[in-house]
Amino acid sequence: MALEMFCYQCSQAAGGTGCTVMGVCGKGPTLDRLQDNLIYTLKGISAYYHHARELGYKDEEIAAFLSRGLYSTLTNVDFDPQHFVELALEAGKMNIRVMKLLKKAHIENYGEPTPVEVETGTRKGHAIIVTGHNLKALEELLKQTEGKGINVYTHSEMLPAHGYPGLRKYKHLAGNLGKAWFDQKELFEKIPAAILGTSNCVLLPKESYRDRMFTTSVARLPGVKHIEGFDYTAVVEKALSLPPLEEKPGKYKLVTGFSTGSILGLADKIKDLVNSGKIRHFFLVGGCDAPLKGSTYYREFVKMLPEDTIVLTLACGKFRFNDLDLGDIEGIPRLIDLGQCNDSIVAVEIAEKLAELFGVGINDLPLTLVLSWMEQKAVAILFSLFALGIKGIYLGPVFPAWVNGEILQVLKENFDIRLISTPEEDIKAILKA
C-alpha cells in the first residue's frame, strides 16, 4: 500500500489538488530526503559517541545536538528545507567533534597506532573471530582469553585494532580473517570458531554457525545469544568446545596502523618528495564497501595509478585492494591504511597539516578523494567533508539513495561532487594525463 504524505499546513494530501501551500511550507519529496539524510548523519554520530561513552568519554554539546537534530525531523516541527541543509552541515561539524573525541578515547586507552603487519592465515589452536568496530569489547575479550589456548582474530573494520600497542601486546591477537563485512556468511561458515559481533555490520547468521555466534553492546541478532556487559565466559567456553584450527599461513599480510603522528613524522620528507616531483598526487580511496558489481572499480583504480602517487585508505572499502603490494617512494609506503571509518579524522588532520606545510588550502593540494558508498555512518563522514569545504569528491558506485535531482544539483554546484565513471577516465581527468 502506498503511503500518502499529509500536509499539516493545509490539512490535505501533500501536493494534491487541495494542498494550497506546498510551495510555501516546503513539505515535499526534497524535504523528506533532507530529513532522511540528517537522520542517517545522526546515526553515524550516535555510533561514534556510543563507542566513546563506553570508554568513559562524554561531551554534552554532542548529546545536545543529537537530541535537537532528531527532534527537528519530527512531523509538524520544521518545514524549512534550507534549515535542513544547514543542519546537515552542522551535523558534519559535530561528527568531526565526535571522531576527535573517539580518537582521544582510543589513544588514551590503547596508545597511538603505529604501522604493523597483520597475518591473514590461522594459527594452530582454538579460535574466536571478532567483527565490528568496538575496541572496548575486543580488549575485554583479549583479557579473558589470555593463557587459555585461544587465538583471537579480527574481521573487517576490526583490522585496525592491531595498530594499537595496548591491544597488540596480547600475543594471542593472531591476525585478521576475511575482508569486508559482507563476506561473513561464507567466512563464518567455513571456519569453526566462536564469533563475537560487537557493533553494526553484523548479518543474520546461517543455521550452520548460529549456535557459535554471540553479540554484545548494541548488536543483536534473532536466535543469537546476546551478552550484556563484557563478561565473555560463554564465548570462551564455546571456543574451547570447538575443534582447534590448523596452522595455515595466509597468502599475504596486511599493513595497518598509520596514525596522524606516524604520517606527520614524515612530513618534511613528504614535502621534499612532492617538491622534487617524486610524489605527484595523493588519493584517498576508501569508504563503505558493498557487494555491488560497480565496486570492482576501486581495485582497478588503485592498480592503474602511476607509481608516483600515494594511496591513503580507510574503512572497509580498503579490502577491495589492501592485499596489493604497491611498494614505496623512497621509504614512504604507497598504500597507507589509516584505520576504521571513524578514523576519517586522521585523514582530515593529515590533509590540514599538508595544506599548512605547503601554504595552500585543502582544495589546492594534489589530493583527490575517491570514495565508495553505502548508507549508514558514511553519510556523517560525507557531510563532515562538506562542512570542511572539501570539493571535487568522486563518489560511487552510485549516489546516496536520499539524493534526488534537486539535491544533486545543489551538491554539484556547491561541492563539485562527481559520480565515478571508469578508472581510466577518472585517473586521466584527475592527473590531466
Coordinates of C-alpha atoms in Angstrom, one line a residue:
M1 CA 0.0 0.0 0.0
A2 CA 1.4 3.4 -1.0
L3 CA 1.7 5.9 1.9
E4 CA 0.3 9.3 1.2
M5 CA 2.2 12.3 2.7
F6 CA -0.1 14.6 4.7
C7 CA 0.5 18.4 4.7
Y8 CA -0.2 19.7 8.2
Q9 CA -0.2 23.3 6.9
C10 CA -3.4 23.0 4.9
S11 CA -4.7 19.6 6.1
Q12 CA -4.7 18.0 2.7
A13 CA -2.7 15.3 0.9
A14 CA 0.6 17.0 0.2
G15 CA 0.9 18.0 -3.4
G16 CA -2.7 17.1 -4.1
T17 CA -5.3 19.4 -5.5
G18 CA -6.3 20.6 -2.1
C19 CA -2.7 21.4 -1.0
T20 CA -2.6 25.2 -1.1
V21 CA 0.8 25.9 0.5
M22 CA 3.0 23.2 -0.9
G23 CA 5.4 25.8 -2.4
V24 CA 5.5 27.8 0.8
C25 CA 5.8 25.2 3.5
G26 CA 8.3 23.1 1.5
K27 CA 6.9 19.8 2.7
G28 CA 7.6 17.5 -0.1
P29 CA 10.0 14.9 -1.5
T30 CA 13.1 17.0 -1.2
L31 CA 12.4 18.0 2.4
D32 CA 11.7 14.3 3.2
R33 CA 15.1 13.3 1.7
L34 CA 16.9 16.1 3.5
Q35 CA 15.4 14.8 6.7
D36 CA 16.4 11.2 5.8
N37 CA 19.9 12.5 5.3
L38 CA 20.0 14.2 8.7
I39 CA 18.7 11.0 10.4
Y40 CA 21.4 9.0 8.7
T41 CA 24.0 11.5 9.8
L42 CA 22.7 11.4 13.4
K43 CA 23.0 7.6 13.3
G44 CA 26.7 7.9 12.4
I45 CA 27.4 10.5 15.2
S46 CA 25.5 8.3 17.6
A47 CA 27.6 5.2 16.7
Y48 CA 30.9 7.0 17.4
Y49 CA 29.5 8.7 20.5
H50 CA 28.4 5.3 21.9
H51 CA 31.9 3.8 21.5
A52 CA 33.4 6.9 23.2
R53 CA 30.9 6.7 26.1
E54 CA 31.7 3.0 26.6
L55 CA 35.3 4.1 27.2
G56 CA 34.1 6.8 29.7
Y57 CA 34.3 9.9 27.4
K58 CA 31.3 12.3 27.1
D59 CA 30.5 15.6 25.5
E60 CA 27.3 17.5 26.4
E61 CA 27.5 19.5 23.1
I62 CA 27.4 16.3 21.1
A63 CA 24.5 14.9 23.2
A64 CA 22.5 18.2 22.9
F65 CA 22.9 18.3 19.1
L66 CA 21.8 14.7 18.8
S67 CA 18.5 15.4 20.6
R68 CA 17.9 18.7 18.7
G69 CA 18.7 17.3 15.3
L70 CA 16.4 14.3 15.8
Y71 CA 13.6 16.4 17.2
S72 CA 13.8 18.6 14.1
T73 CA 12.7 15.7 12.0
L74 CA 9.5 15.2 13.9
T75 CA 6.3 15.7 11.9
N76 CA 5.0 19.3 12.1
V77 CA 8.1 20.8 13.6
D78 CA 10.3 22.1 10.8
F79 CA 9.2 22.7 7.2
D80 CA 12.2 24.6 6.0
P81 CA 14.4 22.7 3.5
Q82 CA 17.2 25.3 3.8
H83 CA 17.3 24.8 7.5
F84 CA 17.9 21.1 6.9
V85 CA 20.8 21.8 4.6
E86 CA 22.3 24.0 7.4
L87 CA 21.6 21.3 10.0
A88 CA 23.3 18.7 7.8
L89 CA 26.5 20.8 7.6
E90 CA 26.3 21.5 11.4
A91 CA 26.0 17.7 11.8
G92 CA 29.1 17.3 9.7
K93 CA 31.0 19.6 12.1
M94 CA 29.6 17.7 15.0
N95 CA 30.7 14.4 13.5
I96 CA 34.3 15.8 13.3
R97 CA 34.0 16.7 17.0
V98 CA 32.8 13.2 17.9
M99 CA 35.5 11.5 15.8
K100 CA 38.1 13.6 17.6
L101 CA 36.6 12.5 21.0
L102 CA 36.7 8.8 20.0
K103 CA 40.2 9.1 18.7
K104 CA 41.3 10.6 22.0
A105 CA 39.5 7.8 23.9
H106 CA 41.2 5.1 21.8
I107 CA 44.7 6.6 22.1
E108 CA 44.4 7.3 25.8
N109 CA 43.3 3.7 26.4
Y110 CA 45.4 1.8 23.9
G111 CA 48.2 4.1 22.8
E112 CA 48.6 5.8 19.4
P113 CA 48.6 3.3 16.5
T114 CA 51.9 2.5 14.7
P115 CA 52.3 0.6 11.5
V116 CA 52.2 -3.2 11.8
E117 CA 52.0 -6.2 9.5
V118 CA 49.0 -8.4 10.2
E119 CA 48.8 -12.1 9.4
T120 CA 45.8 -13.3 7.3
G121 CA 46.2 -17.1 8.0
T122 CA 45.4 -19.2 11.0
R123 CA 47.5 -20.5 13.9
K124 CA 47.0 -23.9 15.4
G125 CA 44.6 -23.7 18.3
H126 CA 41.0 -22.8 19.3
A127 CA 39.7 -19.5 17.8
I128 CA 37.4 -16.6 18.3
I129 CA 36.6 -14.1 15.4
V130 CA 35.7 -10.6 16.4
T131 CA 33.8 -8.4 14.0
G132 CA 32.6 -4.8 14.2
H133 CA 34.1 -1.6 15.4
N134 CA 34.1 -1.9 19.2
L135 CA 37.7 -1.8 20.6
K136 CA 36.5 -2.0 24.2
A137 CA 34.8 -5.3 23.5
L138 CA 37.9 -6.6 21.8
E139 CA 40.1 -5.6 24.8
E140 CA 37.9 -7.3 27.3
L141 CA 37.8 -10.5 25.3
L142 CA 41.6 -10.4 24.9
K143 CA 41.9 -10.1 28.7
Q144 CA 39.6 -13.0 29.3
T145 CA 41.2 -15.4 26.8
E146 CA 44.8 -14.8 27.7
G147 CA 46.6 -18.0 28.6
K148 CA 43.7 -20.2 27.6
G149 CA 45.0 -21.6 24.3
I150 CA 42.6 -19.4 22.3
N151 CA 43.7 -17.3 19.4
V152 CA 41.6 -14.1 18.7
Y153 CA 41.2 -12.9 15.1
T154 CA 39.8 -9.7 13.8
H155 CA 37.4 -9.3 10.9
S156 CA 36.6 -6.3 8.7
E157 CA 36.6 -3.0 10.5
M158 CA 38.3 -4.5 13.5
L159 CA 41.5 -4.9 11.5
P160 CA 42.9 -1.5 12.6
A161 CA 42.9 -2.8 16.3
H162 CA 46.3 -4.4 15.5
G163 CA 47.9 -1.0 15.2
Y164 CA 47.2 -0.1 18.9
P165 CA 50.1 -1.0 21.2
G166 CA 47.7 -1.7 24.1
L167 CA 45.9 -4.3 22.0
R168 CA 48.6 -6.0 20.1
K169 CA 50.5 -6.6 23.3
Y170 CA 48.3 -9.6 23.6
K171 CA 50.2 -12.3 21.8
H172 CA 47.1 -14.3 21.1
L173 CA 45.7 -11.5 18.9
A174 CA 46.6 -13.7 16.0
G175 CA 45.7 -11.9 12.8
N176 CA 42.8 -10.9 10.5
L177 CA 40.5 -13.3 8.7
G178 CA 38.3 -12.3 5.8
K179 CA 37.6 -8.9 4.2
A180 CA 34.7 -6.5 4.3
W181 CA 31.5 -7.1 6.3
F182 CA 29.5 -8.8 3.6
D183 CA 31.8 -11.9 3.4
Q184 CA 30.9 -13.0 6.9
K185 CA 28.3 -15.7 6.0
E186 CA 30.8 -17.5 3.9
L187 CA 33.8 -16.9 6.2
F188 CA 32.0 -17.8 9.5
E189 CA 30.5 -20.9 8.0
K190 CA 33.8 -22.4 6.9
I191 CA 35.9 -21.6 10.0
P192 CA 34.9 -23.5 13.2
A193 CA 35.4 -20.6 15.5
A194 CA 33.3 -18.8 18.1
I195 CA 32.2 -15.4 16.7
L196 CA 31.6 -12.1 18.5
G197 CA 29.6 -9.3 16.8
T198 CA 30.4 -6.0 18.5
S199 CA 28.6 -3.3 16.5
N200 CA 26.7 -2.6 13.3
C201 CA 27.5 -4.6 10.1
V202 CA 26.5 -8.0 11.6
L203 CA 24.4 -10.1 9.2
L204 CA 21.7 -12.6 10.0
P205 CA 23.6 -15.8 10.5
K206 CA 23.3 -19.1 8.7
E207 CA 22.0 -22.0 10.8
S208 CA 25.4 -23.7 10.4
Y209 CA 27.0 -21.3 12.8
R210 CA 24.2 -19.6 14.7
D211 CA 24.9 -21.6 17.8
R212 CA 28.6 -20.4 17.9
M213 CA 27.8 -16.7 17.3
F214 CA 27.3 -14.1 20.0
T215 CA 26.5 -10.4 20.1
T216 CA 27.4 -7.7 22.5
S217 CA 26.9 -3.9 23.1
V218 CA 24.3 -2.6 20.6
A219 CA 24.5 -5.5 18.2
R220 CA 21.7 -8.1 18.3
L221 CA 20.5 -11.0 16.1
P222 CA 17.5 -13.2 16.4
G223 CA 18.3 -16.6 17.8
V224 CA 21.8 -15.5 18.8
K225 CA 22.9 -15.2 22.4
H226 CA 23.4 -11.6 23.4
I227 CA 25.8 -10.7 26.1
E228 CA 25.1 -7.6 28.2
G229 CA 28.3 -6.0 29.6
F230 CA 31.7 -7.5 29.0
D231 CA 31.7 -11.0 30.6
Y232 CA 32.5 -13.2 27.7
T233 CA 32.6 -16.5 29.5
A234 CA 30.1 -18.1 27.2
V235 CA 32.2 -17.1 24.1
V236 CA 35.3 -18.6 25.7
E237 CA 33.5 -21.8 26.6
K238 CA 32.1 -22.2 23.1
A239 CA 35.6 -21.6 21.5
L240 CA 37.1 -24.3 23.8
S241 CA 34.4 -26.8 22.8
L242 CA 35.1 -26.4 19.1
P243 CA 37.9 -28.2 17.2
P244 CA 41.2 -26.3 17.0
L245 CA 42.1 -24.6 13.8
E246 CA 45.1 -25.9 11.8
E247 CA 48.2 -23.9 11.1
K248 CA 47.6 -22.3 7.7
P249 CA 49.7 -19.3 6.6
G250 CA 47.9 -16.6 4.7
K251 CA 48.7 -15.7 1.1
Y252 CA 49.7 -12.2 2.1
K253 CA 50.0 -9.8 5.0
L254 CA 48.1 -6.6 5.6
V255 CA 49.7 -3.4 6.9
T256 CA 47.6 -1.1 9.1
G257 CA 48.2 1.4 12.0
F258 CA 49.1 4.6 10.3
S259 CA 48.1 7.3 12.7
T260 CA 48.3 11.1 12.4
G261 CA 51.5 11.1 14.3
S262 CA 53.2 8.4 12.2
I263 CA 52.4 10.3 9.0
L264 CA 53.3 13.8 10.3
G265 CA 56.6 12.4 11.4
L266 CA 57.4 12.1 7.7
A267 CA 56.0 15.5 6.8
D268 CA 59.3 17.1 5.8
K269 CA 60.3 14.1 3.7
I270 CA 56.9 14.1 2.0
K271 CA 57.3 17.8 1.3
D272 CA 60.7 17.2 -0.3
L273 CA 59.4 14.4 -2.4
V274 CA 56.4 16.5 -3.6
N275 CA 58.6 19.5 -4.4
S276 CA 61.1 17.3 -6.3
G277 CA 58.3 15.7 -8.4
K278 CA 58.7 12.2 -7.0
I279 CA 55.3 12.3 -5.5
R280 CA 52.8 13.7 -8.0
H281 CA 49.4 13.2 -6.3
F282 CA 47.7 11.8 -3.2
F283 CA 44.5 9.8 -3.4
L284 CA 42.2 8.9 -0.5
V285 CA 40.5 5.7 -1.8
G286 CA 38.2 4.0 0.7
G287 CA 34.8 4.3 2.4
C288 CA 31.9 1.9 2.9
D289 CA 32.1 -1.2 0.8
A290 CA 29.0 -3.0 -0.6
P291 CA 28.5 -6.2 -2.6
L292 CA 27.8 -4.3 -5.8
K293 CA 29.2 -5.1 -9.3
G294 CA 30.3 -1.5 -9.7
S295 CA 32.6 -1.7 -6.6
T296 CA 35.2 -3.6 -8.6
Y297 CA 36.1 -0.1 -9.8
Y298 CA 38.1 0.6 -6.7
R299 CA 40.6 -2.2 -7.1
E300 CA 41.1 -1.4 -10.8
F301 CA 41.5 2.3 -10.0
V302 CA 44.3 1.6 -7.4
K303 CA 46.1 -0.9 -9.6
M304 CA 46.1 1.7 -12.5
L305 CA 47.5 4.6 -10.5
P306 CA 51.0 5.7 -11.6
E307 CA 53.9 4.8 -9.3
D308 CA 54.5 8.4 -8.3
T309 CA 51.2 8.5 -6.4
I310 CA 50.3 7.7 -2.8
V311 CA 47.0 6.0 -1.7
L312 CA 45.6 6.7 1.7
T313 CA 42.7 4.4 2.7
L314 CA 40.3 3.7 5.5
A315 CA 37.1 1.9 6.4
C316 CA 36.1 -1.5 4.9
G317 CA 36.4 -0.1 1.3
K318 CA 40.1 -0.8 1.6
F319 CA 39.5 -4.6 1.4
R320 CA 38.9 -4.1 -2.3
F321 CA 42.7 -3.6 -2.7
N322 CA 44.7 -3.7 0.5
D323 CA 46.2 -7.0 -0.4
L324 CA 48.1 -5.3 -3.2
D325 CA 51.9 -4.6 -2.9
L326 CA 52.3 -1.1 -4.2
G327 CA 55.8 -0.6 -3.0
D328 CA 57.1 2.7 -1.7
I329 CA 58.5 6.0 -2.8
E330 CA 61.9 6.4 -1.1
G331 CA 60.6 4.8 2.1
I332 CA 57.1 6.3 2.0
P333 CA 54.6 3.5 1.5
R334 CA 52.4 3.9 -1.5
L335 CA 49.4 2.3 0.4
I336 CA 48.7 3.8 3.8
D337 CA 45.8 2.3 5.9
L338 CA 44.5 4.9 8.3
G339 CA 42.0 2.7 10.1
Q340 CA 38.3 2.4 10.7
C341 CA 35.6 4.7 9.3
N342 CA 35.8 6.8 12.4
D343 CA 39.5 7.3 11.7
S344 CA 38.4 9.6 8.9
I345 CA 39.5 12.3 11.3
V346 CA 43.1 11.1 10.8
A347 CA 42.7 11.8 7.1
V348 CA 41.3 15.2 7.8
E349 CA 44.2 16.0 10.2
I350 CA 46.8 14.9 7.6
A351 CA 45.2 16.9 4.9
E352 CA 45.1 20.0 7.1
K353 CA 48.7 19.5 8.0
L354 CA 49.8 19.1 4.4
A355 CA 47.9 22.2 3.5
E356 CA 49.7 24.1 6.2
L357 CA 53.0 22.6 5.1
F358 CA 52.6 23.7 1.5
G359 CA 50.9 27.0 2.4
V360 CA 47.7 26.3 0.4
G361 CA 44.1 25.5 1.0
I362 CA 43.0 21.8 1.3
N363 CA 41.3 22.1 -2.2
D364 CA 44.6 23.3 -3.7
L365 CA 46.5 20.2 -2.5
P366 CA 47.5 17.5 -5.0
L367 CA 44.8 15.4 -3.2
T368 CA 41.7 13.7 -4.6
L369 CA 39.0 11.8 -2.6
V370 CA 37.6 8.7 -4.4
L371 CA 35.0 7.2 -2.0
S372 CA 33.0 4.0 -2.1
W373 CA 29.5 4.5 -0.9
M374 CA 26.9 2.8 1.2
E375 CA 24.4 4.4 3.6
Q376 CA 24.7 4.4 7.4
K377 CA 27.7 6.1 9.0
A378 CA 29.2 7.1 5.6
V379 CA 26.6 10.0 5.5
A380 CA 28.1 11.6 8.6
I381 CA 31.6 11.5 7.1
L382 CA 30.5 12.8 3.8
F383 CA 28.9 15.9 5.4
S384 CA 32.0 16.3 7.6
L385 CA 33.9 16.7 4.4
F386 CA 31.3 19.2 3.0
A387 CA 31.5 21.1 6.3
L388 CA 35.3 21.5 5.8
G389 CA 34.6 22.9 2.3
I390 CA 36.3 20.0 0.5
K391 CA 35.3 19.9 -3.2
G392 CA 35.7 17.6 -6.1
I393 CA 34.9 14.3 -4.3
Y394 CA 34.4 11.3 -6.6
L395 CA 31.7 9.0 -5.2
G396 CA 30.4 5.7 -6.3
P397 CA 29.4 3.2 -7.4
V398 CA 26.0 5.0 -7.1
F399 CA 24.9 8.3 -5.4
P400 CA 23.2 8.1 -2.0
A401 CA 19.6 6.9 -2.1
W402 CA 18.3 10.1 -0.5
V403 CA 19.7 12.3 -3.3
N404 CA 17.2 13.4 -6.0
G405 CA 17.8 15.7 -8.9
E406 CA 17.3 18.9 -6.9
I407 CA 19.7 17.8 -4.1
L408 CA 22.2 16.5 -6.6
Q409 CA 22.3 19.9 -8.4
V410 CA 23.0 21.7 -5.1
L411 CA 25.8 19.2 -4.2
K412 CA 27.3 19.7 -7.7
E413 CA 27.1 23.5 -7.6
N414 CA 28.4 23.9 -4.0
F415 CA 30.8 20.9 -3.7
D416 CA 31.6 19.8 -7.2
I417 CA 30.7 16.2 -6.3
R418 CA 31.1 13.7 -9.1
L419 CA 30.0 10.2 -9.8
I420 CA 32.8 7.8 -10.7
S421 CA 33.0 6.7 -14.4
T422 CA 35.8 4.3 -15.4
P423 CA 39.2 4.1 -13.6
E424 CA 40.9 5.1 -16.9
E425 CA 38.8 8.2 -17.5
D426 CA 38.8 9.3 -13.9
I427 CA 42.6 8.9 -13.4
K428 CA 43.2 10.8 -16.7
A429 CA 40.8 13.6 -15.6
I430 CA 42.4 13.9 -12.1
L431 CA 46.0 13.8 -13.3
K432 CA 45.2 15.5 -16.6
A433 CA 47.5 13.0 -18.2

